[in-house]
Amino acid sequence: MIVYDKLWEYLEKCGVTQYRLNVSGISHSTLTRLKRNQPVTTDTLDKLCTILDCRLEDIAEYKNI
């Protein structure tokens, strides 16, 4: 299972708000999916990494549950 706990930690550390992500093209429904650790597209993950100038492993993690 892929979880996005690191995303929320990264946003807080960098002082980035969900509003900024929304304005940058990440929809409210996508943010909700991320909060619930539901599947998102690789395009979404690419956008997040571009917006946040980070690597995928900074915002997502695979957990064998």
Short mmCIF file of N, CA and C in Angstrom, two decimals:
data_model
loop_
_atom_site.label_atom_id
_atom_site.label_comp_id
_atom_site.label_asym_id
_atom_site.label_seq_id
_atom_site.Cartn_x
_atom_site.Cartn_y
_atom_site.Cartn_z
N MET A 1 0.85 -1.18 0.00
CA MET A 1 0.00 0.00 0.00
C MET A 1 0.89 1.24 0.00
N ILE A 2 0.53 2.19 -0.82
CA ILE A 2 1.28 3.46 -0.84
C ILE A 2 0.56 4.45 0.06
N VAL A 3 1.33 5.06 0.96
CA VAL A 3 0.76 6.04 1.88
C VAL A 3 1.45 7.39 1.67
N TYR A 4 0.71 8.43 2.00
CA TYR A 4 1.19 9.80 1.73
C TYR A 4 1.41 10.60 3.01
N ASP A 5 1.67 9.92 4.10
CA ASP A 5 1.94 10.61 5.37
C ASP A 5 3.11 11.58 5.23
N LYS A 6 4.11 11.17 4.47
CA LYS A 6 5.28 12.03 4.27
C LYS A 6 4.92 13.34 3.56
N LEU A 7 3.90 13.29 2.69
CA LEU A 7 3.48 14.49 1.98
C LEU A 7 3.06 15.57 2.96
N TRP A 8 2.22 15.20 3.93
CA TRP A 8 1.70 16.18 4.88
C TRP A 8 2.80 16.70 5.78
N GLU A 9 3.76 15.85 6.13
CA GLU A 9 4.91 16.29 6.92
C GLU A 9 5.77 17.26 6.10
N TYR A 10 5.97 16.93 4.83
CA TYR A 10 6.77 17.77 3.94
C TYR A 10 6.12 19.14 3.74
N LEU A 11 4.80 19.15 3.55
CA LEU A 11 4.09 20.42 3.38
C LEU A 11 4.26 21.30 4.61
N GLU A 12 4.10 20.70 5.79
CA GLU A 12 4.23 21.48 7.02
C GLU A 12 5.65 22.00 7.18
N LYS A 13 6.63 21.14 6.91
CA LYS A 13 8.03 21.54 7.04
C LYS A 13 8.37 22.70 6.11
N CYS A 14 7.81 22.68 4.91
CA CYS A 14 8.11 23.71 3.91
C CYS A 14 7.17 24.90 3.98
N GLY A 15 6.14 24.82 4.82
CA GLY A 15 5.20 25.92 4.93
C GLY A 15 4.28 26.07 3.73
N VAL A 16 4.01 24.97 3.04
CA VAL A 16 3.14 25.00 1.87
C VAL A 16 1.73 24.60 2.30
N THR A 17 0.76 25.38 1.86
CA THR A 17 -0.63 25.11 2.22
C THR A 17 -1.32 24.28 1.14
N GLN A 18 -2.42 23.67 1.53
CA GLN A 18 -3.23 22.94 0.57
C GLN A 18 -3.81 23.90 -0.46
N TYR A 19 -4.06 25.13 -0.06
CA TYR A 19 -4.56 26.14 -0.99
C TYR A 19 -3.56 26.36 -2.13
N ARG A 20 -2.27 26.42 -1.79
CA ARG A 20 -1.25 26.61 -2.83
C ARG A 20 -1.25 25.43 -3.79
N LEU A 21 -1.41 24.21 -3.27
CA LEU A 21 -1.48 23.05 -4.15
C LEU A 21 -2.69 23.14 -5.05
N ASN A 22 -3.81 23.58 -4.49
CA ASN A 22 -5.05 23.71 -5.26
C ASN A 22 -4.88 24.73 -6.37
N VAL A 23 -4.30 25.86 -6.07
CA VAL A 23 -4.06 26.91 -7.06
C VAL A 23 -3.08 26.43 -8.13
N SER A 24 -2.19 25.53 -7.75
CA SER A 24 -1.17 25.01 -8.67
C SER A 24 -1.66 23.85 -9.53
N GLY A 25 -2.93 23.48 -9.37
CA GLY A 25 -3.48 22.46 -10.26
C GLY A 25 -3.82 21.13 -9.62
N ILE A 26 -3.69 21.02 -8.30
CA ILE A 26 -4.08 19.79 -7.60
C ILE A 26 -5.48 20.02 -7.04
N SER A 27 -6.45 19.25 -7.53
CA SER A 27 -7.84 19.48 -7.16
C SER A 27 -8.13 19.09 -5.72
N HIS A 28 -9.21 19.62 -5.20
CA HIS A 28 -9.65 19.31 -3.85
C HIS A 28 -9.93 17.81 -3.71
N SER A 29 -10.53 17.21 -4.73
CA SER A 29 -10.83 15.78 -4.66
C SER A 29 -9.55 14.94 -4.65
N THR A 30 -8.54 15.39 -5.35
CA THR A 30 -7.25 14.68 -5.34
C THR A 30 -6.60 14.80 -3.97
N LEU A 31 -6.66 15.97 -3.36
CA LEU A 31 -6.12 16.14 -2.01
C LEU A 31 -6.84 15.23 -1.02
N THR A 32 -8.14 15.08 -1.19
CA THR A 32 -8.91 14.18 -0.32
C THR A 32 -8.45 12.75 -0.52
N ARG A 33 -8.22 12.35 -1.76
CA ARG A 33 -7.73 10.99 -2.04
C ARG A 33 -6.37 10.77 -1.39
N LEU A 34 -5.52 11.76 -1.46
CA LEU A 34 -4.20 11.65 -0.84
C LEU A 34 -4.32 11.53 0.68
N LYS A 35 -5.21 12.30 1.27
CA LYS A 35 -5.42 12.23 2.73
C LYS A 35 -5.87 10.84 3.16
N ARG A 36 -6.66 10.20 2.30
CA ARG A 36 -7.21 8.88 2.62
C ARG A 36 -6.32 7.74 2.13
N ASN A 37 -5.14 8.09 1.62
CA ASN A 37 -4.19 7.11 1.06
C ASN A 37 -4.83 6.26 -0.03
N GLN A 38 -5.67 6.89 -0.83
CA GLN A 38 -6.29 6.22 -1.96
C GLN A 38 -5.42 6.43 -3.20
N PRO A 39 -5.62 5.59 -4.21
CA PRO A 39 -4.78 5.70 -5.42
C PRO A 39 -4.93 7.06 -6.13
N VAL A 40 -3.80 7.55 -6.62
CA VAL A 40 -3.77 8.73 -7.47
C VAL A 40 -2.89 8.38 -8.67
N THR A 41 -2.98 9.17 -9.72
CA THR A 41 -2.21 8.89 -10.93
C THR A 41 -0.75 9.28 -10.76
N THR A 42 0.07 8.69 -11.61
CA THR A 42 1.48 9.08 -11.59
C THR A 42 1.63 10.52 -12.08
N ASP A 43 0.71 10.98 -12.90
CA ASP A 43 0.72 12.38 -13.34
C ASP A 43 0.55 13.31 -12.13
N THR A 44 -0.34 12.94 -11.22
CA THR A 44 -0.55 13.73 -10.00
C THR A 44 0.72 13.75 -9.16
N LEU A 45 1.35 12.60 -9.00
CA LEU A 45 2.58 12.53 -8.22
C LEU A 45 3.68 13.37 -8.87
N ASP A 46 3.74 13.35 -10.20
CA ASP A 46 4.70 14.17 -10.93
C ASP A 46 4.44 15.65 -10.69
N LYS A 47 3.17 16.06 -10.74
CA LYS A 47 2.82 17.46 -10.50
C LYS A 47 3.23 17.88 -9.08
N LEU A 48 2.95 17.02 -8.11
CA LEU A 48 3.31 17.34 -6.73
C LEU A 48 4.81 17.52 -6.59
N CYS A 49 5.58 16.62 -7.17
CA CYS A 49 7.04 16.73 -7.09
C CYS A 49 7.55 17.99 -7.77
N THR A 50 6.90 18.36 -8.87
CA THR A 50 7.29 19.59 -9.57
C THR A 50 6.95 20.82 -8.75
N ILE A 51 5.74 20.86 -8.21
CA ILE A 51 5.30 22.00 -7.41
C ILE A 51 6.18 22.16 -6.17
N LEU A 52 6.47 21.04 -5.51
CA LEU A 52 7.21 21.08 -4.25
C LEU A 52 8.72 20.99 -4.43
N ASP A 53 9.17 20.79 -5.67
CA ASP A 53 10.59 20.62 -5.97
C ASP A 53 11.19 19.56 -5.05
N CYS A 54 10.60 18.36 -5.12
CA CYS A 54 11.05 17.28 -4.26
C CYS A 54 11.10 15.98 -5.05
N ARG A 55 11.54 14.93 -4.40
CA ARG A 55 11.57 13.60 -4.98
C ARG A 55 10.35 12.82 -4.50
N LEU A 56 9.98 11.80 -5.24
CA LEU A 56 8.80 11.00 -4.89
C LEU A 56 8.91 10.42 -3.49
N GLU A 57 10.09 9.96 -3.12
CA GLU A 57 10.26 9.37 -1.79
C GLU A 57 10.15 10.39 -0.66
N ASP A 58 10.14 11.68 -1.00
CA ASP A 58 9.91 12.72 0.01
C ASP A 58 8.44 12.82 0.39
N ILE A 59 7.54 12.35 -0.49
CA ILE A 59 6.11 12.54 -0.24
C ILE A 59 5.28 11.26 -0.22
N ALA A 60 5.87 10.14 -0.63
CA ALA A 60 5.12 8.88 -0.66
C ALA A 60 6.01 7.75 -0.16
N GLU A 61 5.34 6.72 0.36
CA GLU A 61 6.08 5.59 0.90
C GLU A 61 5.25 4.31 0.71
N TYR A 62 5.93 3.24 0.35
CA TYR A 62 5.28 1.94 0.23
C TYR A 62 5.36 1.23 1.57
N LYS A 63 4.21 0.77 2.05
CA LYS A 63 4.17 -0.01 3.30
C LYS A 63 3.52 -1.35 3.00
N ASN A 64 4.20 -2.39 3.37
CA ASN A 64 3.69 -3.74 3.18
C ASN A 64 2.78 -4.07 4.36
N ILE A 65 1.48 -3.98 4.12
CA ILE A 65 0.53 -4.18 5.22
C ILE A 65 -0.10 -5.55 5.13
#
